[in-house]
mmCIF file of C-alpha atoms and ligand atoms in Angstrom:
data_model
loop_
_atom_site.group_PDB
_atom_site.id
_atom_site.type_symbol
_atom_site.label_atom_id
_atom_site.label_comp_id
_atom_site.label_asym_id
_atom_site.label_seq_id
_atom_site.Cartn_x
_atom_site.Cartn_y
_atom_site.Cartn_z
ATOM 1 C CA MET Y 1066 7.512 78.793 -76.503
ATOM 2 C CA SER Y 1067 6.865 78.343 -72.850
ATOM 3 C CA THR Y 1068 8.094 81.039 -70.526
ATOM 4 C CA THR Y 1069 7.312 81.915 -66.963
ATOM 5 C CA GLY Y 1070 5.212 84.801 -68.321
ATOM 6 C CA ASP Y 1071 2.753 82.366 -69.969
ATOM 7 C CA LEU Y 1072 -0.648 81.722 -68.534
ATOM 8 C CA ARG Y 1073 -0.361 78.972 -65.960
ATOM 9 C CA ARG Y 1074 -3.001 76.364 -65.274
ATOM 10 C CA ILE Y 1075 -3.025 73.862 -62.454
ATOM 11 C CA PHE Y 1076 -4.876 70.577 -63.064
ATOM 12 C CA LYS Y 1077 -5.620 68.588 -59.940
ATOM 13 C CA ALA Y 1078 -6.305 64.850 -60.382
ATOM 14 C CA ARG Y 1079 -4.580 61.531 -59.931
ATOM 15 C CA VAL Y 1080 -1.546 61.944 -62.223
ATOM 16 C CA ILE Y 1081 0.327 58.917 -63.560
ATOM 17 C CA ASN Y 1082 3.705 59.634 -65.095
ATOM 18 C CA PRO Y 1083 5.599 56.854 -66.930
ATOM 19 C CA ILE Y 1084 9.360 57.006 -66.356
ATOM 20 C CA ALA Y 1085 10.564 53.641 -67.690
ATOM 21 C CA ALA Y 1086 9.112 50.244 -68.654
ATOM 22 C CA ASP Y 1087 9.348 49.188 -64.998
ATOM 23 C CA ARG Y 1088 8.588 52.507 -63.326
ATOM 24 C CA VAL Y 1089 5.632 54.869 -63.228
ATOM 25 C CA ASP Y 1090 5.333 57.715 -60.720
ATOM 26 C CA ARG Y 1091 1.887 58.173 -59.176
ATOM 27 C CA TYR Y 1092 0.584 61.373 -57.646
ATOM 28 C CA GLU Y 1093 -2.611 60.834 -55.658
ATOM 29 C CA PRO Y 1094 -3.621 63.549 -55.833
ATOM 30 C CA GLY Y 1095 -1.198 65.418 -58.029
ATOM 31 C CA TYR Y 1096 -1.032 68.857 -59.533
ATOM 32 C CA LEU Y 1097 -0.029 69.134 -63.187
ATOM 33 C CA ILE Y 1098 1.177 72.681 -63.792
ATOM 34 C CA VAL Y 1099 0.928 73.779 -67.416
ATOM 35 C CA ALA Y 1100 2.595 77.008 -68.577
ATOM 36 C CA GLY Y 1101 1.326 77.978 -72.012
ATOM 37 C CA ASP Y 1102 1.644 74.854 -74.170
ATOM 38 C CA ARG Y 1103 4.282 73.127 -72.009
ATOM 39 C CA VAL Y 1104 4.469 71.059 -68.863
ATOM 40 C CA GLU Y 1105 6.000 73.083 -66.070
ATOM 41 C CA ARG Y 1106 6.034 70.265 -63.507
ATOM 42 C CA VAL Y 1107 3.998 67.710 -61.589
ATOM 43 C CA THR Y 1108 3.899 67.947 -57.830
ATOM 44 C CA ARG Y 1109 2.201 66.369 -54.815
ATOM 45 C CA ASP Y 1110 2.230 69.673 -52.912
ATOM 46 C CA ASP Y 1111 -0.577 72.131 -53.581
ATOM 47 C CA PRO Y 1112 1.156 74.843 -55.659
ATOM 48 C CA ARG Y 1113 -1.659 77.398 -55.365
ATOM 49 C CA PRO Y 1114 -0.148 79.459 -52.523
ATOM 50 C CA ALA Y 1115 2.951 80.072 -54.682
ATOM 51 C CA LEU Y 1116 0.939 80.614 -57.878
ATOM 52 C CA PRO Y 1117 -2.011 82.788 -56.835
ATOM 53 C CA PHE Y 1118 -2.792 83.931 -60.396
ATOM 54 C CA ALA Y 1119 -2.848 80.497 -62.009
ATOM 55 C CA GLU Y 1120 -6.148 79.068 -63.212
ATOM 56 C CA PHE Y 1121 -7.160 76.060 -61.118
ATOM 57 C CA ILE Y 1122 -9.018 73.078 -62.594
ATOM 58 C CA ASP Y 1123 -10.123 70.386 -60.155
ATOM 59 C CA LEU Y 1124 -10.722 67.108 -62.023
ATOM 60 C CA GLY Y 1125 -11.916 65.305 -58.906
ATOM 61 C CA ASN Y 1126 -11.207 61.594 -58.942
ATOM 62 C CA LYS Y 1127 -10.303 61.463 -62.632
ATOM 63 C CA THR Y 1128 -6.837 60.452 -63.831
ATOM 64 C CA ILE Y 1129 -4.374 62.339 -66.036
ATOM 65 C CA LEU Y 1130 -2.125 60.310 -68.348
ATOM 66 C CA PRO Y 1131 0.276 61.481 -71.072
ATOM 67 C CA GLY Y 1132 -1.279 61.700 -74.562
ATOM 68 C CA PHE Y 1133 -1.054 58.331 -76.310
ATOM 69 C CA VAL Y 1134 1.424 57.582 -79.110
ATOM 70 C CA ASP Y 1135 0.127 55.165 -81.762
ATOM 71 C CA THR Y 1136 3.168 53.958 -83.708
ATOM 72 C CA HIS Y 1137 1.407 51.867 -86.342
ATOM 73 C CA VAL Y 1138 -1.919 52.825 -87.884
ATOM 74 C CA HIS Y 1139 -3.427 52.829 -91.388
ATOM 75 C CA LEU Y 1140 -5.459 55.952 -92.136
ATOM 76 C CA ALA Y 1141 -6.349 54.445 -95.521
ATOM 77 C CA GLN Y 1142 -8.168 51.575 -93.765
ATOM 78 C CA PHE Y 1143 -10.258 53.746 -91.448
ATOM 79 C CA GLY Y 1144 -13.302 53.188 -93.664
ATOM 80 C CA ILE Y 1145 -13.217 49.417 -93.044
ATOM 81 C CA MET Y 1146 -12.370 49.419 -89.335
ATOM 82 C CA GLY Y 1147 -14.012 46.383 -87.779
ATOM 83 C CA VAL Y 1148 -14.864 44.872 -91.164
ATOM 84 C CA GLY Y 1149 -13.639 41.522 -92.357
ATOM 85 C CA SER Y 1150 -11.724 38.606 -91.009
ATOM 86 C CA GLY Y 1151 -9.445 35.845 -92.208
ATOM 87 C CA GLU Y 1152 -5.673 35.877 -92.232
ATOM 88 C CA LEU Y 1153 -3.321 38.546 -93.518
ATOM 89 C CA LEU Y 1154 -2.870 37.846 -97.242
ATOM 90 C CA THR Y 1155 -6.555 37.008 -97.862
ATOM 91 C CA TRP Y 1156 -7.644 39.970 -95.773
ATOM 92 C CA LEU Y 1157 -5.445 42.357 -97.782
ATOM 93 C CA ASN Y 1158 -6.837 41.198 -101.115
ATOM 94 C CA THR Y 1159 -10.473 40.915 -100.050
ATOM 95 C CA TYR Y 1160 -11.036 44.013 -97.932
ATOM 96 C CA THR Y 1161 -7.997 46.247 -97.659
ATOM 97 C CA TYR Y 1162 -6.817 46.843 -101.213
ATOM 98 C CA PRO Y 1163 -10.306 47.636 -102.610
ATOM 99 C CA GLU Y 1164 -10.829 50.196 -99.824
ATOM 100 C CA GLU Y 1165 -7.393 51.797 -100.277
ATOM 101 C CA ALA Y 1166 -8.082 52.150 -104.025
ATOM 102 C CA ARG Y 1167 -11.068 54.385 -103.164
ATOM 103 C CA LEU Y 1168 -8.681 57.021 -101.829
ATOM 104 C CA ALA Y 1169 -7.798 57.889 -105.430
ATOM 105 C CA ASN Y 1170 -10.880 60.122 -105.150
ATOM 106 C CA PRO Y 1171 -9.704 63.313 -103.380
ATOM 107 C CA ASP Y 1172 -13.155 64.096 -101.939
ATOM 108 C CA TYR Y 1173 -13.324 60.682 -100.319
ATOM 109 C CA ALA Y 1174 -9.670 60.900 -99.212
ATOM 110 C CA ALA Y 1175 -10.230 64.289 -97.554
ATOM 111 C CA LYS Y 1176 -13.331 63.013 -95.749
ATOM 112 C CA VAL Y 1177 -11.544 59.896 -94.475
ATOM 113 C CA ALA Y 1178 -8.553 61.958 -93.316
ATOM 114 C CA ARG Y 1179 -10.721 64.412 -91.381
ATOM 115 C CA GLU Y 1180 -12.741 61.666 -89.727
ATOM 116 C CA PHE Y 1181 -9.609 59.638 -88.985
ATOM 117 C CA PHE Y 1182 -7.817 62.434 -87.117
ATOM 118 C CA ASP Y 1183 -11.013 63.326 -85.242
ATOM 119 C CA ALA Y 1184 -11.390 59.704 -84.129
ATOM 120 C CA LEU Y 1185 -7.706 59.402 -83.272
ATOM 121 C CA THR Y 1186 -7.778 62.357 -80.868
ATOM 122 C CA THR Y 1187 -11.163 61.365 -79.438
ATOM 123 C CA ASN Y 1188 -9.409 58.189 -78.317
ATOM 124 C CA GLY Y 1189 -6.637 60.151 -76.635
ATOM 125 C CA THR Y 1190 -3.941 59.712 -79.274
ATOM 126 C CA THR Y 1191 -1.954 62.928 -79.670
ATOM 127 C CA THR Y 1192 0.963 61.555 -81.745
ATOM 128 C CA ALA Y 1193 0.966 58.836 -84.419
ATOM 129 C CA ALA Y 1194 2.921 57.152 -87.218
ATOM 130 C CA VAL Y 1195 0.443 56.780 -90.055
ATOM 131 C CA TYR Y 1196 0.202 54.832 -93.327
ATOM 132 C CA SER Y 1197 -1.713 56.635 -96.059
ATOM 133 C CA SER Y 1198 -2.698 54.949 -99.343
ATOM 134 C CA ILE Y 1199 -0.344 54.903 -102.363
ATOM 135 C CA HIS Y 1200 -1.882 58.162 -103.580
ATOM 136 C CA GLU Y 1201 0.154 61.363 -103.461
ATOM 137 C CA GLU Y 1202 -2.892 63.629 -103.322
ATOM 138 C CA ALA Y 1203 -4.614 61.593 -100.587
ATOM 139 C CA THR Y 1204 -1.394 61.729 -98.542
ATOM 140 C CA ASP Y 1205 -1.120 65.474 -99.062
ATOM 141 C CA LEU Y 1206 -4.730 65.837 -97.848
ATOM 142 C CA ALA Y 1207 -3.915 63.671 -94.821
ATOM 143 C CA PHE Y 1208 -1.097 66.052 -93.858
ATOM 144 C CA SER Y 1209 -3.468 69.017 -94.216
ATOM 145 C CA ALA Y 1210 -6.048 67.303 -91.995
ATOM 146 C CA ALA Y 1211 -3.400 66.515 -89.356
ATOM 147 C CA GLN Y 1212 -2.187 70.103 -89.458
ATOM 148 C CA ALA Y 1213 -5.747 71.385 -88.995
ATOM 149 C CA LYS Y 1214 -6.129 69.113 -85.974
ATOM 150 C CA GLY Y 1215 -2.826 70.371 -84.543
ATOM 151 C CA ILE Y 1216 -1.415 67.012 -83.455
ATOM 152 C CA ARG Y 1217 2.031 65.499 -84.090
ATOM 153 C CA VAL Y 1218 2.170 62.912 -86.848
ATOM 154 C CA LEU Y 1219 4.491 61.099 -89.156
ATOM 155 C CA ILE Y 1220 2.671 60.163 -92.368
ATOM 156 C CA GLY Y 1221 3.867 58.175 -95.357
ATOM 157 C CA LYS Y 1222 2.501 57.368 -98.754
ATOM 158 C CA THR Y 1223 2.434 53.581 -99.046
ATOM 159 C CA MET Y 1224 4.816 52.296 -101.748
ATOM 160 C CA MET Y 1225 4.017 49.192 -103.845
ATOM 161 C CA ASP Y 1226 5.733 48.374 -107.130
ATOM 162 C CA ARG Y 1227 4.770 44.709 -107.430
ATOM 163 C CA ASN Y 1228 2.260 42.090 -106.275
ATOM 164 C CA ALA Y 1229 -0.561 44.563 -105.810
ATOM 165 C CA PRO Y 1230 -3.837 45.052 -107.686
ATOM 166 C CA GLU Y 1231 -3.564 47.187 -110.824
ATOM 167 C CA ALA Y 1232 -5.236 50.190 -109.173
ATOM 168 C CA LEU Y 1233 -2.600 50.290 -106.423
ATOM 169 C CA LEU Y 1234 0.469 49.382 -108.406
ATOM 170 C CA GLU Y 1235 3.166 51.949 -109.087
ATOM 171 C CA ASP Y 1236 6.194 52.186 -111.247
ATOM 172 C CA THR Y 1237 9.339 52.190 -109.060
ATOM 173 C CA GLU Y 1238 10.481 55.624 -110.248
ATOM 174 C CA ALA Y 1239 7.032 57.164 -109.819
ATOM 175 C CA SER Y 1240 6.761 55.753 -106.308
ATOM 176 C CA ILE Y 1241 10.105 57.306 -105.338
ATOM 177 C CA ALA Y 1242 9.341 60.646 -107.021
ATOM 178 C CA ARG Y 1243 5.938 61.001 -105.322
ATOM 179 C CA SER Y 1244 7.376 60.105 -101.926
ATOM 180 C CA LEU Y 1245 10.217 62.593 -102.316
ATOM 181 C CA ARG Y 1246 7.830 65.398 -103.272
ATOM 182 C CA LEU Y 1247 5.754 64.748 -100.159
ATOM 183 C CA PHE Y 1248 8.931 64.562 -98.038
ATOM 184 C CA GLU Y 1249 10.147 67.925 -99.368
ATOM 185 C CA LYS Y 1250 6.771 69.558 -98.818
ATOM 186 C CA TRP Y 1251 5.847 68.209 -95.384
ATOM 187 C CA ASP Y 1252 8.846 66.880 -93.438
ATOM 188 C CA GLY Y 1253 9.386 69.330 -90.556
ATOM 189 C CA ALA Y 1254 6.274 71.403 -91.357
ATOM 190 C CA ASP Y 1255 4.085 72.992 -88.681
ATOM 191 C CA ASN Y 1256 7.042 73.760 -86.400
ATOM 192 C CA GLY Y 1257 8.405 70.235 -86.828
ATOM 193 C CA ARG Y 1258 5.183 68.577 -85.700
ATOM 194 C CA LEU Y 1259 4.643 66.994 -89.117
ATOM 195 C CA ARG Y 1260 7.208 64.492 -90.395
ATOM 196 C CA TYR Y 1261 7.325 62.423 -93.524
ATOM 197 C CA VAL Y 1262 7.987 58.694 -93.154
ATOM 198 C CA PHE Y 1263 9.027 56.598 -96.166
ATOM 199 C CA THR Y 1264 6.600 53.693 -96.289
ATOM 200 C CA PRO Y 1265 7.469 50.686 -98.450
ATOM 201 C CA ARG Y 1266 4.422 48.593 -97.499
ATOM 202 C CA PHE Y 1267 6.205 45.281 -96.954
ATOM 203 C CA ALA Y 1268 8.742 43.132 -98.779
ATOM 204 C CA GLY Y 1269 5.923 41.216 -100.497
ATOM 205 C CA SER Y 1270 4.804 44.264 -102.464
ATOM 206 C CA CYS Y 1271 8.156 46.000 -103.011
ATOM 207 C CA SER Y 1272 11.055 45.215 -105.316
ATOM 208 C CA MET Y 1273 14.589 45.138 -103.911
ATOM 209 C CA GLU Y 1274 15.343 48.107 -106.180
ATOM 210 C CA LEU Y 1275 12.574 50.164 -104.538
ATOM 211 C CA MET Y 1276 13.650 49.220 -101.013
ATOM 212 C CA LYS Y 1277 17.325 49.975 -101.754
ATOM 213 C CA ARG Y 1278 16.381 53.408 -103.050
ATOM 214 C CA VAL Y 1279 14.323 54.041 -99.906
ATOM 215 C CA GLY Y 1280 17.199 52.858 -97.708
ATOM 216 C CA LYS Y 1281 19.658 55.231 -99.375
ATOM 217 C CA ILE Y 1282 17.270 58.213 -99.346
ATOM 218 C CA ALA Y 1283 16.478 57.652 -95.671
ATOM 219 C CA ARG Y 1284 20.145 57.344 -94.684
ATOM 220 C CA ASP Y 1285 21.157 60.399 -96.725
ATOM 221 C CA ARG Y 1286 18.365 62.538 -95.294
ATOM 222 C CA ASN Y 1287 18.082 61.108 -91.779
ATOM 223 C CA ALA Y 1288 14.479 60.292 -92.671
ATOM 224 C CA PHE Y 1289 12.072 57.886 -91.012
ATOM 225 C CA VAL Y 1290 11.059 54.557 -92.564
ATOM 226 C CA GLN Y 1291 8.161 52.311 -91.573
ATOM 227 C CA SER Y 1292 7.156 48.874 -92.784
ATOM 228 C CA HIS Y 1293 5.871 45.449 -91.734
ATOM 229 C CA LEU Y 1294 8.040 42.497 -90.715
ATOM 230 C CA SER Y 1295 7.186 38.876 -90.030
ATOM 231 C CA GLU Y 1296 3.473 39.194 -89.301
ATOM 232 C CA ASN Y 1297 2.103 35.903 -90.555
ATOM 233 C CA ILE Y 1298 3.569 32.440 -91.264
ATOM 234 C CA ASP Y 1299 2.333 32.330 -94.892
ATOM 235 C CA GLU Y 1300 3.656 35.844 -95.486
ATOM 236 C CA VAL Y 1301 7.089 34.882 -94.090
ATOM 237 C CA ALA Y 1302 7.253 31.833 -96.392
ATOM 238 C CA TRP Y 1303 6.176 33.907 -99.401
ATOM 239 C CA VAL Y 1304 8.793 36.610 -98.743
ATOM 240 C CA ARG Y 1305 11.475 33.924 -98.414
ATOM 241 C CA ARG Y 1306 10.460 32.632 -101.876
ATOM 242 C CA LEU Y 1307 10.511 36.154 -103.340
ATOM 243 C CA PHE Y 1308 14.040 36.804 -102.025
ATOM 244 C CA PRO Y 1309 15.825 33.421 -102.153
ATOM 245 C CA ASN Y 1310 19.234 35.077 -101.789
ATOM 246 C CA CYS Y 1311 18.393 36.610 -98.426
ATOM 247 C CA ALA Y 1312 18.867 34.487 -95.300
ATOM 248 C CA SER Y 1313 15.661 35.719 -93.631
ATOM 249 C CA TYR Y 1314 12.801 38.211 -93.840
ATOM 250 C CA ALA Y 1315 14.729 40.751 -91.727
ATOM 251 C CA ALA Y 1316 17.767 40.167 -93.961
ATOM 252 C CA VAL Y 1317 15.732 41.449 -96.935
ATOM 253 C CA TYR Y 1318 15.306 44.853 -95.274
ATOM 254 C CA ASP Y 1319 18.855 44.757 -93.950
ATOM 255 C CA SER Y 1320 20.336 44.187 -97.392
ATOM 256 C CA ALA Y 1321 18.185 47.064 -98.694
ATOM 257 C CA GLY Y 1322 19.775 49.308 -96.039
ATOM 258 C CA MET Y 1323 16.419 50.192 -94.502
ATOM 259 C CA LEU Y 1324 17.197 49.219 -90.926
ATOM 260 C CA THR Y 1325 18.250 52.170 -88.763
ATOM 261 C CA LYS Y 1326 17.211 53.692 -85.440
ATOM 262 C CA ARG Y 1327 14.711 55.794 -87.427
ATOM 263 C CA CYS Y 1328 12.963 52.680 -88.694
ATOM 264 C CA ILE Y 1329 9.701 51.367 -87.209
ATOM 265 C CA MET Y 1330 8.874 47.754 -88.009
ATOM 266 C CA ALA Y 1331 5.411 46.493 -87.151
ATOM 267 C CA HIS Y 1332 4.610 43.003 -85.781
ATOM 268 C CA CYS Y 1333 7.992 41.125 -85.621
ATOM 269 C CA ILE Y 1334 6.216 37.941 -84.552
ATOM 270 C CA HIS Y 1335 7.995 34.991 -86.163
ATOM 271 C CA LEU Y 1336 11.613 36.111 -85.877
ATOM 272 C CA THR Y 1337 14.685 33.897 -85.557
ATOM 273 C CA SER Y 1338 17.461 34.739 -83.086
ATOM 274 C CA ASP Y 1339 19.584 36.003 -85.980
ATOM 275 C CA GLU Y 1340 16.796 38.343 -87.050
ATOM 276 C CA ILE Y 1341 16.430 39.691 -83.512
ATOM 277 C CA ALA Y 1342 20.193 40.314 -83.433
ATOM 278 C CA THR Y 1343 19.963 42.165 -86.756
ATOM 279 C CA LEU Y 1344 17.185 44.446 -85.463
ATOM 280 C CA LEU Y 1345 19.090 45.088 -82.266
ATOM 281 C CA GLN Y 1346 22.305 45.955 -84.050
ATOM 282 C CA SER Y 1347 20.437 48.472 -86.216
ATOM 283 C CA GLN Y 1348 18.434 49.833 -83.224
ATOM 284 C CA VAL Y 1349 15.189 49.265 -85.130
ATOM 285 C CA ASN Y 1350 11.985 50.121 -83.234
ATOM 286 C CA VAL Y 1351 9.307 47.462 -82.920
ATOM 287 C CA ALA Y 1352 5.607 48.396 -83.116
ATOM 288 C CA PHE Y 1353 3.706 45.786 -81.113
ATOM 289 C CA CYS Y 1354 0.100 45.438 -82.376
ATOM 290 C CA PRO Y 1355 -1.472 42.744 -80.185
ATOM 291 C CA TYR Y 1356 -5.132 43.446 -81.018
ATOM 292 C CA SER Y 1357 -4.486 43.187 -84.762
ATOM 293 C CA ASN Y 1358 -2.341 40.089 -84.224
ATOM 294 C CA ARG Y 1359 -5.210 38.415 -82.373
ATOM 295 C CA THR Y 1360 -7.888 39.504 -84.856
ATOM 296 C CA LEU Y 1361 -5.957 38.311 -87.929
ATOM 297 C CA ARG Y 1362 -4.718 35.210 -86.056
ATOM 298 C CA SER Y 1363 -1.150 36.208 -86.921
ATOM 299 C CA GLY Y 1364 0.421 34.786 -83.754
ATOM 300 C CA THR Y 1365 1.802 36.401 -80.606
ATOM 301 C CA MET Y 1366 4.860 38.627 -80.679
ATOM 302 C CA PRO Y 1367 7.480 37.286 -78.216
ATOM 303 C CA TYR Y 1368 7.370 40.557 -76.279
ATOM 304 C CA GLN Y 1369 9.469 39.579 -73.297
ATOM 305 C CA LYS Y 1370 12.162 38.052 -75.505
ATOM 306 C CA LEU Y 1371 12.379 41.181 -77.678
ATOM 307 C CA ARG Y 1372 12.261 43.521 -74.686
ATOM 308 C CA ASP Y 1373 14.914 41.571 -72.778
ATOM 309 C CA ALA Y 1374 17.113 41.555 -75.885
ATOM 310 C CA GLY Y 1375 17.080 45.353 -75.610
ATOM 311 C CA LEU Y 1376 14.764 46.413 -78.444
ATOM 312 C CA ASN Y 1377 12.652 49.550 -78.072
ATOM 313 C CA ILE Y 1378 8.995 48.515 -78.227
ATOM 314 C CA SER Y 1379 5.887 50.667 -78.593
ATOM 315 C CA LEU Y 1380 2.206 50.046 -79.337
ATOM 316 C CA GLY Y 1381 0.224 50.290 -82.565
ATOM 317 C CA THR Y 1382 -3.498 49.910 -83.109
ATOM 318 C CA ASP Y 1383 -2.925 48.786 -86.726
ATOM 319 C CA ILE Y 1384 -6.451 49.537 -87.824
ATOM 320 C CA ALA Y 1385 -8.087 47.998 -89.743
ATOM 321 C CA GLY Y 1386 -6.189 44.798 -88.887
ATOM 322 C CA GLY Y 1387 -7.024 45.845 -85.342
ATOM 323 C CA PRO Y 1388 -10.677 46.790 -84.753
ATOM 324 C CA SER Y 1389 -10.181 49.891 -82.584
ATOM 325 C CA LEU Y 1390 -8.242 53.155 -82.453
ATOM 326 C CA ALA Y 1391 -8.439 53.127 -78.650
ATOM 327 C CA MET Y 1392 -4.970 52.873 -77.124
ATOM 328 C CA LEU Y 1393 -6.575 52.013 -73.768
ATOM 329 C CA GLU Y 1394 -7.957 48.859 -75.411
ATOM 330 C CA GLN Y 1395 -4.589 48.199 -77.048
ATOM 331 C CA MET Y 1396 -2.968 48.394 -73.603
ATOM 332 C CA GLN Y 1397 -5.387 45.750 -72.324
ATOM 333 C CA GLU Y 1398 -4.480 43.518 -75.271
ATOM 334 C CA ALA Y 1399 -0.776 44.059 -74.579
ATOM 335 C CA MET Y 1400 -1.203 43.067 -70.933
ATOM 336 C CA THR Y 1401 -2.731 39.758 -71.995
ATOM 337 C CA ALA Y 1402 -0.521 38.997 -74.990
ATOM 338 C CA ALA Y 1403 2.757 39.962 -73.288
ATOM 339 C CA ASN Y 1404 1.856 39.134 -69.679
ATOM 340 C CA ILE Y 1405 2.843 42.569 -68.413
ATOM 341 C CA PRO Y 1406 1.340 44.911 -65.823
ATOM 342 C CA TRP Y 1407 -0.801 47.920 -66.749
ATOM 343 C CA SER Y 1408 2.053 50.287 -65.871
ATOM 344 C CA GLU Y 1409 4.304 48.679 -68.479
ATOM 345 C CA ALA Y 1410 1.521 48.797 -71.078
ATOM 346 C CA LEU Y 1411 1.130 52.510 -70.305
ATOM 347 C CA TYR Y 1412 4.857 52.998 -70.877
ATOM 348 C CA LEU Y 1413 4.577 51.291 -74.291
ATOM 349 C CA ALA Y 1414 1.597 53.502 -75.192
ATOM 350 C CA THR Y 1415 3.388 56.736 -74.256
ATOM 351 C CA LEU Y 1416 7.143 57.054 -73.634
ATOM 352 C CA GLY Y 1417 8.021 53.885 -75.586
ATOM 353 C CA GLY Y 1418 6.191 55.347 -78.578
ATOM 354 C CA ALA Y 1419 7.887 58.719 -78.142
ATOM 355 C CA LYS Y 1420 11.284 56.967 -78.223
ATOM 356 C CA ALA Y 1421 10.357 55.029 -81.364
ATOM 357 C CA LEU Y 1422 9.554 58.285 -83.145
ATOM 358 C CA GLY Y 1423 12.642 60.148 -81.903
ATOM 359 C CA LEU Y 1424 10.433 62.414 -79.780
ATOM 360 C CA SER Y 1425 11.246 61.428 -76.195
ATOM 361 C CA ASP Y 1426 12.677 64.892 -75.546
ATOM 362 C CA ARG Y 1427 9.341 66.494 -76.518
ATOM 363 C CA ILE Y 1428 6.503 64.158 -75.498
ATOM 364 C CA GLY Y 1429 5.739 60.835 -73.765
ATOM 365 C CA ASN Y 1430 5.531 61.900 -70.107
ATOM 366 C CA PHE Y 1431 5.318 64.931 -67.822
ATOM 367 C CA GLU Y 1432 8.957 65.892 -67.690
ATOM 368 C CA SER Y 1433 9.365 69.681 -67.353
ATOM 369 C CA GLY Y 1434 9.416 71.490 -70.678
ATOM 370 C CA LYS Y 1435 7.661 68.790 -72.720
ATOM 371 C CA ASP Y 1436 4.505 69.513 -74.702
ATOM 372 C CA ALA Y 1437 1.426 69.532 -72.476
ATOM 373 C CA ASP Y 1438 -0.257 66.654 -74.340
ATOM 374 C CA PHE Y 1439 -2.433 64.712 -71.920
ATOM 375 C CA VAL Y 1440 -5.668 62.818 -71.534
ATOM 376 C CA VAL Y 1441 -8.158 62.881 -68.697
ATOM 377 C CA VAL Y 1442 -9.435 59.395 -68.040
ATOM 378 C CA ASP Y 1443 -12.494 58.420 -66.059
ATOM 379 C CA GLN Y 1444 -13.328 54.764 -65.341
ATOM 380 C CA SER Y 1445 -11.032 53.652 -68.181
ATOM 381 C CA SER Y 1446 -12.625 55.952 -70.781
ATOM 382 C CA VAL Y 1447 -11.020 59.000 -72.310
ATOM 383 C CA ARG Y 1448 -12.992 62.083 -71.232
ATOM 384 C CA GLU Y 1449 -10.839 64.999 -72.265
ATOM 385 C CA VAL Y 1450 -7.805 65.508 -74.453
ATOM 386 C CA TYR Y 1451 -5.276 68.362 -74.381
ATOM 387 C CA VAL Y 1452 -2.708 69.034 -77.108
ATOM 388 C CA ARG Y 1453 0.052 71.456 -76.050
ATOM 389 C CA GLY Y 1454 -2.189 72.629 -73.268
ATOM 390 C CA LYS Y 1455 -5.146 73.317 -75.592
ATOM 391 C CA HIS Y 1456 -8.393 71.508 -74.947
ATOM 392 C CA VAL Y 1457 -9.269 69.573 -78.116
ATOM 393 C CA GLU Y 1458 -11.788 66.931 -76.999
ATOM 394 C CA GLY Y 1459 -14.357 66.359 -74.278
ATOM 395 C CA ASN Y 1460 -16.001 68.675 -71.767
HETATM 396 ZN ZN1 ZN G 2455 -0.124 47.453 -90.626
#
């Protein structure tokens, strides 16, 4: 709770505050006033005369940005970040599935989770939507690690009830039961900072029965859903063969009832106009992962077309498809792939992500009353990270 009685701190630096895709407010210099764990306001006028008891921190010529929001990232692939190449389906079978199977070991899963959340915050990410492995225990450990770190996350146990290696294959009922137990235990925990997200991996590895169950559960409980859509040409063709009665890849998820405004679909590269209309009608959020798309040679998401159609778009690092957890690097990739200015890439990495996760009233920029999650950037590197006003990284 932030009240006027809380300890105030004034951070002086260049402050960049994203307001919309086509608008950022710059304060050079600016004063970010933090009261307790919340943003009080940003101002160009030196507030010290009016706040004589506030702590003053002069960050010189460094820059303050909102904490980054990574809306598509695989914790279970952290151990193979930067490893491997090839295209999606080969890459999954050769590198990804064997690594994810290792998370059946709770000691290994706990170690990966700890290291993952450390690396995430070191890179300035203070909120994320995360894919765990299929394992219930590993996912439970991931929530505990996120809670220990104190950041906001949505985490989901990956669901796969067909077309997966034996070690990662689940019975439909077991997959649902495990996911529901995790949802009951963690959704809304840690003062609402932890959320569960139902995570059917993609239509290739899920039966229609599984996806329909997920769709109904999510609608009944107002729960989040995340999955992959239309990443790679071979994958699109394969999914069309698996679901011959559906008119398109997006139609598979639509007929399962998974598409809502609480749904985050990664990639969305090879979509038809009808598919774009379907996503728009359902207010689905699109996680744009340009670095992963380049690395796996998946193609280029038609960013401007999707944006101009009215879809909410955010950024995802998609490790280990992408080789880096750094949202600053992801922003550079987005600028090239989508032909957009840095300010728009910053919006995608912050407020766009907050909107995708239903959190734009809490995080994403420096509006008064939001959580004081911010990063201090120096020459394009993250130097310091604050979560709700608390210093968690850097010096
Ligand atoms: Zn992914």
